[in-house]
mmCIF file of C-alpha atoms in Angstrom:
data_model
loop_
_atom_site.group_PDB
_atom_site.id
_atom_site.type_symbol
_atom_site.label_atom_id
_atom_site.label_comp_id
_atom_site.label_asym_id
_atom_site.label_seq_id
_atom_site.Cartn_x
_atom_site.Cartn_y
_atom_site.Cartn_z
ATOM 1 C CA UNK A 1 -22.990 20.249 -52.858
ATOM 2 C CA UNK A 2 -20.769 17.432 -54.148
ATOM 3 C CA UNK A 3 -17.638 19.375 -53.207
ATOM 4 C CA UNK A 4 -18.940 19.984 -49.677
ATOM 5 C CA UNK A 5 -19.752 16.287 -49.210
ATOM 6 C CA UNK A 6 -16.292 15.276 -50.469
ATOM 7 C CA UNK A 7 -14.634 17.709 -48.046
ATOM 8 C CA UNK A 8 -16.604 16.298 -45.111
ATOM 9 C CA UNK A 9 -15.742 12.715 -46.082
ATOM 10 C CA UNK A 10 -12.026 13.540 -46.292
ATOM 11 C CA UNK A 11 -12.162 15.320 -42.928
ATOM 12 C CA UNK A 12 -13.791 12.314 -41.283
ATOM 13 C CA UNK A 13 -11.158 9.993 -42.721
ATOM 14 C CA UNK A 14 -8.450 12.227 -41.242
ATOM 15 C CA UNK A 15 -9.801 11.878 -37.680
ATOM 16 C CA UNK A 16 -7.814 9.442 -35.472
ATOM 17 C CA UNK A 17 -9.437 6.073 -34.951
ATOM 18 C CA UNK A 18 -9.461 4.844 -31.359
ATOM 19 C CA UNK A 19 -9.822 1.116 -30.871
ATOM 20 C CA UNK A 20 -11.792 -0.059 -27.865
ATOM 21 C CA UNK A 21 -9.976 -1.917 -25.131
ATOM 22 C CA UNK A 22 -10.164 -5.701 -25.294
ATOM 23 C CA UNK A 23 -10.846 -7.521 -22.030
ATOM 24 C CA UNK A 24 -9.886 -11.151 -21.424
ATOM 25 C CA UNK A 25 -11.070 -12.811 -18.201
ATOM 26 C CA UNK A 26 -9.672 -16.005 -16.691
ATOM 27 C CA UNK A 27 -11.890 -17.843 -14.207
ATOM 28 C CA UNK A 28 -12.081 -21.086 -12.260
ATOM 29 C CA UNK A 29 -13.180 -23.149 -15.257
ATOM 30 C CA UNK A 30 -10.054 -22.149 -17.197
ATOM 31 C CA UNK A 31 -7.784 -23.601 -14.501
ATOM 32 C CA UNK A 32 -9.797 -26.645 -13.431
ATOM 33 C CA UNK A 33 -7.687 -29.812 -13.171
ATOM 34 C CA UNK A 34 -4.407 -28.102 -14.001
ATOM 35 C CA UNK A 35 -1.282 -28.213 -11.844
ATOM 36 C CA UNK A 36 -0.717 -30.168 -8.640
ATOM 37 C CA UNK A 37 -2.340 -29.689 -5.233
ATOM 38 C CA UNK A 38 -0.143 -28.681 -2.257
ATOM 39 C CA UNK A 39 3.179 -28.705 -4.120
ATOM 40 C CA UNK A 40 2.144 -27.086 -7.394
ATOM 41 C CA UNK A 41 3.334 -27.677 -10.943
ATOM 42 C CA UNK A 42 3.223 -25.749 -14.213
ATOM 43 C CA UNK A 43 -0.140 -24.268 -15.149
ATOM 44 C CA UNK A 44 -0.446 -22.744 -18.619
ATOM 45 C CA UNK A 45 -3.694 -21.343 -20.054
ATOM 46 C CA UNK A 46 -4.039 -19.405 -23.299
ATOM 47 C CA UNK A 47 -7.245 -17.508 -23.991
ATOM 48 C CA UNK A 48 -8.033 -14.986 -26.743
ATOM 49 C CA UNK A 49 -4.356 -14.273 -27.388
ATOM 50 C CA UNK A 50 -3.403 -13.953 -23.696
ATOM 51 C CA UNK A 51 -1.280 -16.589 -21.947
ATOM 52 C CA UNK A 52 -1.184 -17.136 -18.180
ATOM 53 C CA UNK A 53 1.677 -19.203 -16.753
ATOM 54 C CA UNK A 54 2.464 -20.229 -13.174
ATOM 55 C CA UNK A 55 5.342 -22.646 -12.625
ATOM 56 C CA UNK A 56 4.001 -23.878 -9.237
ATOM 57 C CA UNK A 57 0.241 -23.725 -9.472
ATOM 58 C CA UNK A 58 -2.988 -25.657 -8.978
ATOM 59 C CA UNK A 59 -6.543 -25.151 -10.186
ATOM 60 C CA UNK A 60 -9.205 -26.995 -8.187
ATOM 61 C CA UNK A 61 -12.095 -25.838 -10.369
ATOM 62 C CA UNK A 62 -13.737 -24.023 -7.456
ATOM 63 C CA UNK A 63 -11.555 -21.059 -6.502
ATOM 64 C CA UNK A 64 -9.594 -20.229 -9.636
ATOM 65 C CA UNK A 65 -5.848 -20.896 -9.472
ATOM 66 C CA UNK A 66 -3.425 -21.100 -6.561
ATOM 67 C CA UNK A 67 0.139 -19.978 -7.185
ATOM 68 C CA UNK A 68 2.237 -21.310 -4.344
ATOM 69 C CA UNK A 69 4.980 -19.561 -2.426
ATOM 70 C CA UNK A 70 8.164 -19.217 -4.478
ATOM 71 C CA UNK A 71 6.370 -19.507 -7.805
ATOM 72 C CA UNK A 72 6.794 -17.269 -10.842
ATOM 73 C CA UNK A 73 3.692 -15.865 -12.558
ATOM 74 C CA UNK A 74 3.831 -14.611 -16.138
ATOM 75 C CA UNK A 75 1.065 -13.057 -18.230
ATOM 76 C CA UNK A 76 1.837 -12.306 -21.875
ATOM 77 C CA UNK A 77 -0.204 -11.258 -24.906
ATOM 78 C CA UNK A 78 0.074 -10.717 -28.635
ATOM 79 C CA UNK A 79 -0.632 -7.000 -28.088
ATOM 80 C CA UNK A 80 -0.033 -4.407 -25.393
ATOM 81 C CA UNK A 81 -1.348 -5.209 -21.919
ATOM 82 C CA UNK A 82 -2.886 -2.111 -20.390
ATOM 83 C CA UNK A 83 -3.711 -3.536 -16.972
ATOM 84 C CA UNK A 84 -4.169 -6.736 -14.969
ATOM 85 C CA UNK A 85 -6.753 -7.054 -12.206
ATOM 86 C CA UNK A 86 -6.793 -9.921 -9.703
ATOM 87 C CA UNK A 87 -9.595 -11.056 -7.400
ATOM 88 C CA UNK A 88 -7.912 -12.318 -4.209
ATOM 89 C CA UNK A 89 -9.889 -13.877 -1.333
ATOM 90 C CA UNK A 90 -9.389 -12.932 2.319
ATOM 91 C CA UNK A 91 -9.267 -15.965 4.607
ATOM 92 C CA UNK A 92 -9.336 -15.445 8.396
ATOM 93 C CA UNK A 93 -8.159 -11.873 7.906
ATOM 94 C CA UNK A 94 -5.278 -12.906 5.642
ATOM 95 C CA UNK A 95 -5.442 -11.530 2.091
ATOM 96 C CA UNK A 96 -4.141 -14.327 -0.132
ATOM 97 C CA UNK A 97 -2.443 -12.068 -2.671
ATOM 98 C CA UNK A 98 1.116 -13.387 -2.700
ATOM 99 C CA UNK A 99 2.362 -9.855 -2.208
ATOM 100 C CA UNK A 100 0.733 -8.680 -5.452
ATOM 101 C CA UNK A 101 -1.428 -5.610 -5.962
ATOM 102 C CA UNK A 102 -5.035 -6.200 -6.957
ATOM 103 C CA UNK A 103 -4.683 -3.827 -9.930
ATOM 104 C CA UNK A 104 -1.439 -3.567 -11.899
ATOM 105 C CA UNK A 105 -0.503 -1.066 -14.620
ATOM 106 C CA UNK A 106 1.587 -2.819 -17.293
ATOM 107 C CA UNK A 107 2.018 -1.042 -20.683
ATOM 108 C CA UNK A 108 3.959 -3.968 -22.211
ATOM 109 C CA UNK A 109 3.293 -7.283 -23.902
ATOM 110 C CA UNK A 110 4.482 -9.236 -20.865
ATOM 111 C CA UNK A 111 4.242 -8.923 -17.098
ATOM 112 C CA UNK A 112 6.088 -11.170 -14.639
ATOM 113 C CA UNK A 113 6.215 -11.623 -10.857
ATOM 114 C CA UNK A 114 9.083 -13.815 -9.695
ATOM 115 C CA UNK A 115 9.418 -15.792 -6.456
ATOM 116 C CA UNK A 116 6.140 -14.934 -4.738
ATOM 117 C CA UNK A 117 6.760 -14.437 -0.995
ATOM 118 C CA UNK A 118 3.548 -16.308 -0.171
ATOM 119 C CA UNK A 119 0.670 -18.128 -1.819
ATOM 120 C CA UNK A 120 -1.604 -16.165 -4.146
ATOM 121 C CA UNK A 121 -5.134 -17.392 -4.745
ATOM 122 C CA UNK A 122 -6.510 -15.843 -7.895
ATOM 123 C CA UNK A 123 -10.257 -16.341 -8.130
ATOM 124 C CA UNK A 124 -10.272 -14.407 -11.389
ATOM 125 C CA UNK A 125 -7.803 -12.522 -13.571
ATOM 126 C CA UNK A 126 -8.964 -9.708 -15.837
ATOM 127 C CA UNK A 127 -6.473 -8.645 -18.509
ATOM 128 C CA UNK A 128 -7.224 -5.427 -20.392
ATOM 129 C CA UNK A 129 -5.506 -4.978 -23.760
ATOM 130 C CA UNK A 130 -5.086 -1.578 -25.380
ATOM 131 C CA UNK A 131 -2.747 1.328 -25.849
ATOM 132 C CA UNK A 132 -0.874 2.777 -22.888
ATOM 133 C CA UNK A 133 -1.532 1.852 -19.276
ATOM 134 C CA UNK A 134 -3.795 2.818 -16.441
ATOM 135 C CA UNK A 135 -2.593 5.019 -13.596
ATOM 136 C CA UNK A 136 -0.941 2.833 -10.935
ATOM 137 C CA UNK A 137 -2.681 2.578 -7.578
ATOM 138 C CA UNK A 138 -1.482 5.066 -4.984
ATOM 139 C CA UNK A 139 -1.858 3.737 -1.452
ATOM 140 C CA UNK A 140 -2.165 5.994 1.578
ATOM 141 C CA UNK A 141 0.978 5.918 3.737
ATOM 142 C CA UNK A 142 0.042 6.280 7.398
ATOM 143 C CA UNK A 143 1.674 6.062 10.811
ATOM 144 C CA UNK A 144 1.232 3.035 13.080
ATOM 145 C CA UNK A 145 -0.809 5.249 15.405
ATOM 146 C CA UNK A 146 -3.176 6.240 12.596
ATOM 147 C CA UNK A 147 -3.478 2.566 11.627
ATOM 148 C CA UNK A 148 -4.599 1.805 15.178
ATOM 149 C CA UNK A 149 -7.243 4.539 14.976
ATOM 150 C CA UNK A 150 -8.583 3.140 11.701
ATOM 151 C CA UNK A 151 -8.614 -0.387 13.082
ATOM 152 C CA UNK A 152 -10.383 0.642 16.289
ATOM 153 C CA UNK A 153 -13.355 1.862 14.223
ATOM 154 C CA UNK A 154 -13.865 -1.556 12.622
ATOM 155 C CA UNK A 155 -16.264 -4.219 13.794
ATOM 156 C CA UNK A 156 -14.701 -7.086 15.712
ATOM 157 C CA UNK A 157 -12.535 -9.290 13.450
ATOM 158 C CA UNK A 158 -13.305 -7.121 10.420
ATOM 159 C CA UNK A 159 -10.784 -5.924 7.845
ATOM 160 C CA UNK A 160 -10.630 -2.648 5.947
ATOM 161 C CA UNK A 161 -11.629 -2.717 2.302
ATOM 162 C CA UNK A 162 -8.732 -0.397 1.478
ATOM 163 C CA UNK A 163 -5.066 -1.350 1.467
ATOM 164 C CA UNK A 164 -2.667 0.847 3.448
ATOM 165 C CA UNK A 165 1.076 1.317 3.749
ATOM 166 C CA UNK A 166 2.028 1.653 7.427
ATOM 167 C CA UNK A 167 5.405 3.299 8.020
ATOM 168 C CA UNK A 168 7.244 3.255 11.334
ATOM 169 C CA UNK A 169 10.025 1.843 13.490
ATOM 170 C CA UNK A 170 10.195 -1.740 14.707
ATOM 171 C CA UNK A 171 9.852 -1.644 18.501
ATOM 172 C CA UNK A 172 9.638 -5.374 19.226
ATOM 173 C CA UNK A 173 10.279 -8.377 16.990
ATOM 174 C CA UNK A 174 9.897 -12.123 17.236
ATOM 175 C CA UNK A 175 12.506 -14.246 15.544
ATOM 176 C CA UNK A 176 11.968 -14.852 11.827
ATOM 177 C CA UNK A 177 9.765 -17.953 11.497
ATOM 178 C CA UNK A 178 11.731 -20.604 9.634
ATOM 179 C CA UNK A 179 8.689 -22.847 9.124
ATOM 180 C CA UNK A 180 6.399 -20.265 7.547
ATOM 181 C CA UNK A 181 9.015 -17.753 6.329
ATOM 182 C CA UNK A 182 7.319 -14.796 8.007
ATOM 183 C CA UNK A 183 7.729 -12.628 11.092
ATOM 184 C CA UNK A 184 5.680 -10.942 13.786
ATOM 185 C CA UNK A 185 6.722 -7.523 15.036
ATOM 186 C CA UNK A 186 5.360 -4.270 16.455
ATOM 187 C CA UNK A 187 5.678 -0.721 15.117
ATOM 188 C CA UNK A 188 5.507 2.886 16.319
ATOM 189 C CA UNK A 189 6.487 6.344 15.092
ATOM 190 C CA UNK A 190 8.759 6.672 18.124
ATOM 191 C CA UNK A 191 11.706 4.302 17.735
ATOM 192 C CA UNK A 192 12.198 4.163 21.508
ATOM 193 C CA UNK A 193 8.594 3.158 22.256
ATOM 194 C CA UNK A 194 8.180 -0.262 23.832
ATOM 195 C CA UNK A 195 4.456 -0.101 24.565
ATOM 196 C CA UNK A 196 2.830 -3.517 24.521
ATOM 197 C CA UNK A 197 -0.147 -2.259 22.499
ATOM 198 C CA UNK A 198 1.818 -0.875 19.546
ATOM 199 C CA UNK A 199 0.561 -1.613 16.036
ATOM 200 C CA UNK A 200 1.198 -5.262 15.123
ATOM 201 C CA UNK A 201 2.549 -6.645 11.842
ATOM 202 C CA UNK A 202 1.477 -10.288 12.072
ATOM 203 C CA UNK A 203 2.762 -13.138 9.880
ATOM 204 C CA UNK A 204 4.486 -10.517 7.773
ATOM 205 C CA UNK A 205 6.012 -11.593 4.483
ATOM 206 C CA UNK A 206 9.726 -10.803 4.485
ATOM 207 C CA UNK A 207 12.919 -12.595 3.511
ATOM 208 C CA UNK A 208 15.261 -14.047 6.091
ATOM 209 C CA UNK A 209 16.647 -12.806 8.483
ATOM 210 C CA UNK A 210 13.708 -10.395 8.767
ATOM 211 C CA UNK A 211 13.568 -7.106 10.665
ATOM 212 C CA UNK A 212 15.095 -6.118 13.976
ATOM 213 C CA UNK A 213 14.323 -3.526 16.607
ATOM 214 C CA UNK A 214 15.135 -0.025 15.381
ATOM 215 C CA UNK A 215 14.581 -0.709 11.666
ATOM 216 C CA UNK A 216 12.459 1.809 9.763
ATOM 217 C CA UNK A 217 10.004 -0.214 7.678
ATOM 218 C CA UNK A 218 6.761 -0.163 5.747
ATOM 219 C CA UNK A 219 4.099 -2.866 5.850
ATOM 220 C CA UNK A 220 1.451 -2.972 3.131
ATOM 221 C CA UNK A 221 -1.895 -4.672 3.592
ATOM 222 C CA UNK A 222 -5.407 -4.385 4.991
ATOM 223 C CA UNK A 223 -5.906 -3.390 8.613
ATOM 224 C CA UNK A 224 -7.566 -5.994 10.833
ATOM 225 C CA UNK A 225 -9.240 -5.588 14.219
ATOM 226 C CA UNK A 226 -8.491 -8.980 15.748
ATOM 227 C CA UNK A 227 -10.528 -9.811 18.840
ATOM 228 C CA UNK A 228 -9.964 -12.950 20.892
ATOM 229 C CA UNK A 229 -10.122 -14.127 24.469
ATOM 230 C CA UNK A 230 -6.744 -12.466 25.022
ATOM 231 C CA UNK A 231 -7.928 -9.018 24.011
ATOM 232 C CA UNK A 232 -7.948 -6.806 20.905
ATOM 233 C CA UNK A 233 -5.058 -6.295 18.511
ATOM 234 C CA UNK A 234 -4.953 -3.861 15.596
ATOM 235 C CA UNK A 235 -2.764 -5.422 12.935
ATOM 236 C CA UNK A 236 -1.982 -6.167 9.340
ATOM 237 C CA UNK A 237 -1.961 -9.912 8.858
ATOM 238 C CA UNK A 238 0.136 -11.363 6.063
ATOM 239 C CA UNK A 239 1.322 -7.943 4.876
ATOM 240 C CA UNK A 240 4.381 -7.269 2.754
ATOM 241 C CA UNK A 241 7.327 -5.557 4.457
ATOM 242 C CA UNK A 242 10.015 -3.308 3.023
ATOM 243 C CA UNK A 243 13.008 -2.225 5.122
ATOM 244 C CA UNK A 244 13.770 1.458 4.478
ATOM 245 C CA UNK A 245 16.570 1.931 7.007
ATOM 246 C CA UNK A 246 18.243 -0.701 9.125
ATOM 247 C CA UNK A 247 19.304 -0.061 12.681
ATOM 248 C CA UNK A 248 22.945 0.905 13.122
ATOM 249 C CA UNK A 249 23.423 -1.240 16.201
ATOM 250 C CA UNK A 250 26.153 -3.341 14.620
ATOM 251 C CA UNK A 251 28.107 -0.180 13.863
ATOM 252 C CA UNK A 252 27.657 1.341 17.316
ATOM 253 C CA UNK A 253 30.895 1.820 19.252
ATOM 254 C CA UNK A 254 30.625 1.787 22.999
ATOM 255 C CA UNK A 255 33.437 2.437 25.452
ATOM 256 C CA UNK A 256 34.309 -0.599 27.527
ATOM 257 C CA UNK A 257 33.149 -4.172 27.091
ATOM 258 C CA UNK A 258 29.580 -4.375 25.784
ATOM 259 C CA UNK A 259 27.260 -7.363 25.603
ATOM 260 C CA UNK A 260 24.431 -7.489 23.087
ATOM 261 C CA UNK A 261 21.439 -9.698 23.770
ATOM 262 C CA UNK A 262 17.729 -10.051 22.985
ATOM 263 C CA UNK A 263 15.449 -9.441 25.985
ATOM 264 C CA UNK A 264 11.689 -9.904 25.458
ATOM 265 C CA UNK A 265 12.206 -9.518 21.723
ATOM 266 C CA UNK A 266 14.112 -6.233 22.074
ATOM 267 C CA UNK A 267 17.786 -5.709 21.260
ATOM 268 C CA UNK A 268 19.591 -4.591 24.434
ATOM 269 C CA UNK A 269 23.235 -3.521 24.785
ATOM 270 C CA UNK A 270 24.657 -3.749 28.289
ATOM 271 C CA UNK A 271 27.897 -1.991 29.255
ATOM 272 C CA UNK A 272 29.212 -1.560 32.763
ATOM 273 C CA UNK A 273 25.850 -2.606 34.148
ATOM 274 C CA UNK A 274 23.960 0.026 32.130
ATOM 275 C CA UNK A 275 21.456 -1.021 29.459
ATOM 276 C CA UNK A 276 20.831 0.744 26.132
ATOM 277 C CA UNK A 277 18.394 0.035 23.324
ATOM 278 C CA UNK A 278 19.335 -0.486 19.656
ATOM 279 C CA UNK A 279 19.443 3.272 19.078
ATOM 280 C CA UNK A 280 21.758 3.907 22.021
ATOM 281 C CA UNK A 281 19.083 5.330 24.335
ATOM 282 C CA UNK A 282 19.356 4.551 28.028
ATOM 283 C CA UNK A 283 16.865 1.947 29.232
ATOM 284 C CA UNK A 284 15.123 2.309 32.571
ATOM 285 C CA UNK A 285 15.631 -0.501 35.022
#
C-alpha cells in the first residue's frame, strides 16, 4: 500500500501546473485628477504590477481616462500580457475608440499604440496576465451594399453592436478636413457608381491628404442609421480607413491636352470636350 501511495504522489507531482490568469482592471477612480483637460498631459497609473501611460491624457473622475488625438498609449507589466480589453463609449453615433480595437491580443510584456488618429475615451481597461494570448478578433468584411442592408434594418439613429470592415471603391469625396483631420466620402462595389445614396463614410479617420475617387479602401467601425430632416443615411461615423489601392489617375496618359478638375467631389478628366472619370470611363453629359 505504501508503494502504491508513493507512486500516486510522484505521478501527481509530475503533472503540469497551470496558473490562473490574473486580471487587473483600471477604472475612473484610478485616473481621477490626472492629466490636463482639453490639451492633455502625461497620465501614469501603476496597479498590481501593470502600468498604464498616456502622454496626452486626462482623467475627470467620471468617465475613466481620455487619451487625446496624437497621443501615445503604453501598457506594460512585470509578466506576460495576454489581452487588453477597453470599454469605449459611443457618443452621437461616434465610437470614441481612437482607432483601437475593443479587445487586443498581446502576448508580450508591453503593448503600445502611437499617434492615435482621434480621441479615445477609456471608461475601463481590463488587462489579463497569463501565458500566451487570446485569439485576435476577426471582423466581418462586407460590401458597401451589404452595409446599407444591415443599416436599413436598424432603428432610427441606432448603431450596430458589432464592428464591421466595409470594403469598396470611393465614388465621391469631400476635401480632407484640415480642422478635424478627417474626411467624408461615399463607397460602392462598382468604382464607376456615382449614386447619391451610396454608403457613407462620415468623419472618417485618415491621414492627410485622405482618399480620392477611385481608391479601393476599407473603413472599420459600427454601422449607423442616421435619420434627420434631410433624410436617412447609412454610414460609419468616425471609422478608421485603410487605402488598399490608390487610383491611377495621375499615371493615366491621354492623347491631346487634358484638364483634370474636381466636379461635385468627383475627379473628372476633360479632353477635347469629352469627360472621363478617374478610371478612364466615359462620363455621360
